[in-house]
Amino acid sequence: NAGVTQTPKFRVLKTGQSMTLLCAQDMNHEYMYWYRQDPGMGLRLIHYSVGEGTTAKGEVPDGYNVSRLKKQNFLLGLESAAPSQTSVYFCATQPRRDRDNQPQHFGDGTRLSIL
Amino acid sequence: AQKITQTQPGMFVQEKEAVTLDCTYDTSDPSYGLFWYKQPSSGEMIFLIYQGSYDQQNATEGRYSLNFQKARKSANLVISASQLGDSAMYFCAMRERRKTSYDKVIFGPGTSLSVIP
């Protein structure tokens, strides 16, 4: 019963390098989200997806790209990493809205440092 | 614009005492949901409790209850009989129930709670 799995858990990059964060879910949820968490700012939405093959921008999308080729996977890419992207990244999923009280289900986070 | 305010960056509570964590929100949508999450030092986000904007009664889940005052747009989390394991960051979040398929969730900045033995 994995739920939402994020890989990697930790990563250190140099400025200008690229990388991809993977979020995998086994709950058959329609919606998937990528957030970043910075001290004193809570979680801010980067990109989201409401279904396979569809993605959209959130609150802070600049410098990131996403893809959802399969329903169970949501990838977050950093094309050219910058120190401002040092953060903890969370993936979250949510079933299609059948009941209002559906919470989001979170992965354990990826701690990313850009030097 | 949506906004979640948590005015207490850090709080202390004595073990076994009750504590209230404040949350105020701003929305023009008549239908919305409010959530509280706990984030211990290990980093995972744990869902605690939910309150719908049309719910007549305040939500309760074990030692957690939500003091929902709709007119004041506040949704304070009350933790009764605090335990050492309650030491964590607590986030208030709001989701509007929109006509579109996407439910946007806004998180507050969080409150750090420390339980003192």
mmCIF file of C-alpha atoms in Angstrom:
data_model
loop_
_atom_site.group_PDB
_atom_site.id
_atom_site.type_symbol
_atom_site.label_atom_id
_atom_site.label_comp_id
_atom_site.label_asym_id
_atom_site.label_seq_id
_atom_site.Cartn_x
_atom_site.Cartn_y
_atom_site.Cartn_z
ATOM 1 C CA ASN A 1 0.000 0.000 0.000
ATOM 2 C CA ALA A 2 2.424 2.649 -1.240
ATOM 3 C CA GLY A 3 -0.026 5.527 -1.835
ATOM 4 C CA VAL A 4 2.003 8.419 -3.237
ATOM 5 C CA THR A 5 5.705 7.803 -3.842
ATOM 6 C CA GLN A 6 8.194 10.511 -4.692
ATOM 7 C CA THR A 7 11.665 9.883 -6.044
ATOM 8 C CA PRO A 8 14.290 10.918 -5.258
ATOM 9 C CA LYS A 9 13.985 11.895 -1.599
ATOM 10 C CA PHE A 10 17.065 14.111 -1.624
ATOM 11 C CA ARG A 11 19.098 15.709 -4.376
ATOM 12 C CA VAL A 12 21.821 18.312 -4.678
ATOM 13 C CA LEU A 13 22.268 20.042 -8.013
ATOM 14 C CA LYS A 14 24.570 22.642 -9.420
ATOM 15 C CA THR A 15 23.142 25.797 -10.949
ATOM 16 C CA GLY A 16 22.191 25.160 -14.553
ATOM 17 C CA GLN A 17 21.756 21.414 -14.242
ATOM 18 C CA SER A 18 18.482 19.760 -15.095
ATOM 19 C CA MET A 19 16.573 17.017 -13.356
ATOM 20 C CA THR A 20 13.194 15.335 -13.130
ATOM 21 C CA LEU A 21 11.217 14.521 -10.016
ATOM 22 C CA LEU A 22 8.865 11.578 -10.234
ATOM 23 C CA CYS A 23 5.553 11.180 -8.451
ATOM 24 C CA ALA A 24 3.865 7.799 -8.677
ATOM 25 C CA GLN A 25 0.487 6.911 -7.204
ATOM 26 C CA ASP A 26 -1.364 3.648 -6.917
ATOM 27 C CA MET A 27 -4.708 5.051 -5.731
ATOM 28 C CA ASN A 28 -6.171 5.648 -9.192
ATOM 29 C CA HIS A 29 -6.699 9.324 -8.390
ATOM 30 C CA GLU A 30 -7.569 11.677 -11.211
ATOM 31 C CA TYR A 31 -5.954 14.841 -9.918
ATOM 32 C CA MET A 32 -2.260 15.308 -9.223
ATOM 33 C CA TYR A 33 -0.367 18.345 -7.971
ATOM 34 C CA TRP A 34 3.156 19.569 -7.475
ATOM 35 C CA TYR A 35 3.827 21.988 -4.610
ATOM 36 C CA ARG A 36 6.915 23.598 -3.236
ATOM 37 C CA GLN A 37 7.309 24.345 0.449
ATOM 38 C CA ASP A 38 9.455 27.197 1.677
ATOM 39 C CA PRO A 39 9.800 28.459 5.261
ATOM 40 C CA GLY A 40 7.012 30.811 6.271
ATOM 41 C CA MET A 41 5.147 30.419 2.993
ATOM 42 C CA GLY A 42 3.246 27.197 3.349
ATOM 43 C CA LEU A 43 2.778 25.150 0.204
ATOM 44 C CA ARG A 44 2.565 26.860 -3.158
ATOM 45 C CA LEU A 45 1.174 25.163 -6.216
ATOM 46 C CA ILE A 46 3.574 24.802 -9.142
ATOM 47 C CA HIS A 47 1.590 22.760 -11.683
ATOM 48 C CA TYR A 48 -1.329 20.392 -11.577
ATOM 49 C CA SER A 49 -3.095 17.822 -13.702
ATOM 50 C CA VAL A 50 -6.743 16.853 -13.797
ATOM 51 C CA GLY A 51 -6.164 13.750 -15.879
ATOM 52 C CA GLU A 52 -3.839 11.797 -18.112
ATOM 53 C CA GLY A 53 -2.388 13.977 -20.834
ATOM 54 C CA THR A 54 -3.506 17.270 -19.288
ATOM 55 C CA THR A 55 -1.486 19.744 -17.230
ATOM 56 C CA ALA A 56 -1.909 23.342 -16.150
ATOM 57 C CA LYS A 57 0.022 26.078 -14.403
ATOM 58 C CA GLY A 58 -0.384 26.817 -10.742
ATOM 59 C CA GLU A 59 0.749 29.758 -8.658
ATOM 60 C CA VAL A 60 4.526 29.542 -9.232
ATOM 61 C CA PRO A 61 5.140 27.691 -12.540
ATOM 62 C CA ASP A 62 8.182 29.585 -13.870
ATOM 63 C CA GLY A 63 11.261 27.434 -14.309
ATOM 64 C CA TYR A 64 9.332 24.163 -14.121
ATOM 65 C CA ASN A 65 7.684 21.849 -16.617
ATOM 66 C CA VAL A 66 5.462 18.849 -16.053
ATOM 67 C CA SER A 67 4.118 15.862 -17.891
ATOM 68 C CA ARG A 68 1.462 13.281 -17.200
ATOM 69 C CA LEU A 69 1.727 10.644 -19.880
ATOM 70 C CA LYS A 70 0.270 7.974 -17.622
ATOM 71 C CA LYS A 71 -2.464 8.417 -15.069
ATOM 72 C CA GLN A 72 -0.349 7.107 -12.238
ATOM 73 C CA ASN A 73 2.719 9.278 -12.875
ATOM 74 C CA PHE A 74 3.282 13.008 -12.681
ATOM 75 C CA LEU A 75 6.748 14.302 -13.539
ATOM 76 C CA LEU A 76 8.198 17.660 -12.534
ATOM 77 C CA GLY A 77 11.160 18.915 -14.515
ATOM 78 C CA LEU A 78 13.680 21.631 -13.807
ATOM 79 C CA GLU A 79 15.247 22.647 -17.112
ATOM 80 C CA SER A 80 18.030 24.827 -15.707
ATOM 81 C CA ALA A 81 18.159 24.730 -11.930
ATOM 82 C CA ALA A 82 18.577 27.986 -10.019
ATOM 83 C CA PRO A 83 19.359 28.538 -6.320
ATOM 84 C CA SER A 84 15.855 30.027 -5.901
ATOM 85 C CA GLN A 85 14.477 26.577 -6.621
ATOM 86 C CA THR A 86 16.036 25.170 -3.474
ATOM 87 C CA SER A 87 13.007 23.880 -1.648
ATOM 88 C CA VAL A 88 11.062 20.860 -0.500
ATOM 89 C CA TYR A 89 8.785 19.563 -3.229
ATOM 90 C CA PHE A 90 5.580 17.713 -2.507
ATOM 91 C CA CYS A 91 3.395 15.739 -4.813
ATOM 92 C CA ALA A 92 -0.261 15.339 -3.912
ATOM 93 C CA THR A 93 -3.181 13.435 -5.383
ATOM 94 C CA GLN A 94 -6.925 13.702 -5.064
ATOM 95 C CA PRO A 95 -9.804 11.651 -6.422
ATOM 96 C CA ARG A 96 -12.205 13.313 -8.787
ATOM 97 C CA ARG A 97 -14.588 15.379 -6.722
ATOM 98 C CA ASP A 98 -17.298 13.024 -5.521
ATOM 99 C CA ARG A 99 -17.450 14.261 -1.982
ATOM 100 C CA ASP A 100 -16.428 17.663 -0.726
ATOM 101 C CA ASN A 101 -14.449 16.258 2.169
ATOM 102 C CA GLN A 102 -11.853 14.517 0.043
ATOM 103 C CA PRO A 103 -8.417 15.549 1.339
ATOM 104 C CA GLN A 104 -5.314 15.579 -0.772
ATOM 105 C CA HIS A 105 -2.910 12.686 -0.265
ATOM 106 C CA PHE A 106 0.725 13.685 -0.102
ATOM 107 C CA GLY A 107 4.003 12.018 -0.862
ATOM 108 C CA ASP A 108 6.836 12.280 1.631
ATOM 109 C CA GLY A 109 8.532 15.116 -0.218
ATOM 110 C CA THR A 110 11.780 15.668 -2.127
ATOM 111 C CA ARG A 111 14.384 17.900 -0.557
ATOM 112 C CA LEU A 112 16.228 19.686 -3.374
ATOM 113 C CA SER A 113 19.263 21.910 -2.947
ATOM 114 C CA ILE A 114 20.693 23.988 -5.760
ATOM 115 C CA LEU A 115 24.256 25.188 -5.263
ATOM 116 C CA ALA B 1 -8.281 36.461 -4.402
ATOM 117 C CA GLN B 2 -8.135 33.571 -1.990
ATOM 118 C CA LYS B 3 -6.006 33.880 1.067
ATOM 119 C CA ILE B 4 -5.351 31.891 4.208
ATOM 120 C CA THR B 5 -3.926 33.617 7.266
ATOM 121 C CA GLN B 6 -2.344 31.904 10.215
ATOM 122 C CA THR B 7 -1.201 34.652 12.554
ATOM 123 C CA GLN B 8 0.719 32.482 15.019
ATOM 124 C CA PRO B 9 4.090 31.501 13.573
ATOM 125 C CA GLY B 10 4.947 29.563 16.735
ATOM 126 C CA MET B 11 3.117 28.408 19.824
ATOM 127 C CA PHE B 12 3.893 26.538 23.012
ATOM 128 C CA VAL B 13 1.498 24.463 25.066
ATOM 129 C CA GLN B 14 1.903 22.442 28.210
ATOM 130 C CA GLU B 15 1.372 18.722 27.868
ATOM 131 C CA LYS B 16 -2.244 17.697 28.593
ATOM 132 C CA GLU B 17 -3.514 21.239 28.060
ATOM 133 C CA ALA B 18 -5.754 22.315 25.173
ATOM 134 C CA VAL B 19 -4.497 24.639 22.447
ATOM 135 C CA THR B 20 -6.173 26.641 19.683
ATOM 136 C CA LEU B 21 -4.467 27.319 16.378
ATOM 137 C CA ASP B 22 -5.947 30.224 14.463
ATOM 138 C CA CYS B 23 -6.916 30.281 10.815
ATOM 139 C CA THR B 24 -8.783 32.963 8.918
ATOM 140 C CA TYR B 25 -9.608 32.809 5.248
ATOM 141 C CA ASP B 26 -10.868 35.015 2.499
ATOM 142 C CA THR B 27 -13.071 33.851 -0.332
ATOM 143 C CA SER B 28 -16.015 35.127 -2.303
ATOM 144 C CA ASP B 29 -17.132 31.604 -3.156
ATOM 145 C CA PRO B 30 -20.165 30.463 -1.125
ATOM 146 C CA SER B 31 -19.119 26.824 -1.318
ATOM 147 C CA TYR B 32 -15.750 25.778 0.013
ATOM 148 C CA GLY B 33 -13.993 23.330 2.279
ATOM 149 C CA LEU B 34 -11.451 23.884 4.995
ATOM 150 C CA PHE B 35 -8.740 21.397 5.915
ATOM 151 C CA TRP B 36 -6.100 21.115 8.570
ATOM 152 C CA TYR B 37 -2.879 19.190 8.017
ATOM 153 C CA LYS B 38 -0.116 18.261 10.428
ATOM 154 C CA GLN B 39 3.518 18.114 9.374
ATOM 155 C CA PRO B 40 5.823 16.530 11.955
ATOM 156 C CA SER B 41 9.575 16.981 11.803
ATOM 157 C CA SER B 42 9.802 13.875 9.616
ATOM 158 C CA GLY B 43 8.174 15.950 6.875
ATOM 159 C CA GLU B 44 5.059 14.097 5.786
ATOM 160 C CA MET B 45 1.721 15.879 5.479
ATOM 161 C CA ILE B 46 -1.010 14.276 7.555
ATOM 162 C CA PHE B 47 -4.670 15.150 7.053
ATOM 163 C CA LEU B 48 -6.419 15.921 10.357
ATOM 164 C CA ILE B 49 -9.889 17.334 9.886
ATOM 165 C CA TYR B 50 -12.309 18.819 7.370
ATOM 166 C CA GLN B 51 -15.088 21.425 7.586
ATOM 167 C CA GLY B 52 -17.474 22.205 4.775
ATOM 168 C CA SER B 53 -18.891 25.686 4.366
ATOM 169 C CA TYR B 54 -22.435 24.363 4.572
ATOM 170 C CA ASP B 55 -21.839 22.056 7.513
ATOM 171 C CA GLN B 56 -24.127 22.991 10.390
ATOM 172 C CA GLN B 57 -21.955 21.518 13.115
ATOM 173 C CA ASN B 58 -18.300 21.954 13.922
ATOM 174 C CA ALA B 59 -16.172 19.042 12.791
ATOM 175 C CA THR B 60 -14.533 16.753 15.335
ATOM 176 C CA GLU B 61 -12.013 13.945 14.933
ATOM 177 C CA GLY B 62 -10.822 12.449 18.188
ATOM 178 C CA ARG B 63 -8.805 15.103 20.039
ATOM 179 C CA TYR B 64 -9.148 17.516 17.127
ATOM 180 C CA SER B 65 -12.075 19.858 16.689
ATOM 181 C CA LEU B 66 -12.665 22.777 14.428
ATOM 182 C CA ASN B 67 -14.157 26.005 15.730
ATOM 183 C CA PHE B 68 -15.868 27.204 12.578
ATOM 184 C CA GLN B 69 -17.239 30.755 12.565
ATOM 185 C CA LYS B 70 -18.466 31.325 9.051
ATOM 186 C CA ALA B 71 -19.445 34.973 9.438
ATOM 187 C CA ARG B 72 -15.996 35.800 10.747
ATOM 188 C CA LYS B 73 -14.353 33.523 8.160
ATOM 189 C CA SER B 74 -12.362 31.704 10.764
ATOM 190 C CA ALA B 75 -11.663 27.982 11.172
ATOM 191 C CA ASN B 76 -9.564 27.489 14.254
ATOM 192 C CA LEU B 77 -8.172 24.080 15.144
ATOM 193 C CA VAL B 78 -8.535 23.002 18.754
ATOM 194 C CA ILE B 79 -6.344 20.217 20.068
ATOM 195 C CA SER B 80 -7.456 18.868 23.419
ATOM 196 C CA ALA B 81 -5.171 17.150 25.923
ATOM 197 C CA SER B 82 -1.962 17.936 24.051
ATOM 198 C CA GLN B 83 0.611 15.202 23.712
ATOM 199 C CA LEU B 84 4.331 15.399 22.995
ATOM 200 C CA GLY B 85 3.655 13.847 19.610
ATOM 201 C CA ASP B 86 1.518 16.850 18.695
ATOM 202 C CA SER B 87 4.661 18.952 18.288
ATOM 203 C CA ALA B 88 4.644 19.779 14.575
ATOM 204 C CA MET B 89 3.776 22.346 11.933
ATOM 205 C CA TYR B 90 0.064 22.773 11.326
ATOM 206 C CA PHE B 91 -1.343 24.045 8.065
ATOM 207 C CA CYS B 92 -4.792 25.379 7.367
ATOM 208 C CA ALA B 93 -5.981 24.996 3.776
ATOM 209 C CA MET B 94 -9.043 25.971 1.800
ATOM 210 C CA ARG B 95 -10.584 24.486 -1.298
ATOM 211 C CA GLU B 96 -13.262 26.213 -3.310
ATOM 212 C CA ARG B 97 -15.917 24.091 -4.893
ATOM 213 C CA ARG B 98 -15.811 25.395 -8.398
ATOM 214 C CA LYS B 99 -17.957 24.604 -11.378
ATOM 215 C CA THR B 100 -14.840 23.573 -13.281
ATOM 216 C CA SER B 101 -13.219 20.243 -12.640
ATOM 217 C CA TYR B 102 -10.217 21.674 -10.891
ATOM 218 C CA ASP B 103 -10.335 22.274 -7.151
ATOM 219 C CA LYS B 104 -7.699 24.769 -6.225
ATOM 220 C CA VAL B 105 -6.321 24.375 -2.727
ATOM 221 C CA ILE B 106 -4.675 27.284 -0.926
ATOM 222 C CA PHE B 107 -2.445 26.687 2.086
ATOM 223 C CA GLY B 108 -1.662 29.045 4.915
ATOM 224 C CA PRO B 109 1.917 29.694 6.079
ATOM 225 C CA GLY B 110 1.582 27.314 9.007
ATOM 226 C CA THR B 111 1.911 27.409 12.791
ATOM 227 C CA SER B 112 4.691 25.615 14.615
ATOM 228 C CA LEU B 113 3.383 23.988 17.781
ATOM 229 C CA SER B 114 5.706 22.831 20.534
ATOM 230 C CA VAL B 115 4.337 20.739 23.396
ATOM 231 C CA ILE B 116 6.243 21.153 26.639
ATOM 232 C CA PRO B 117 6.440 18.202 29.058
#
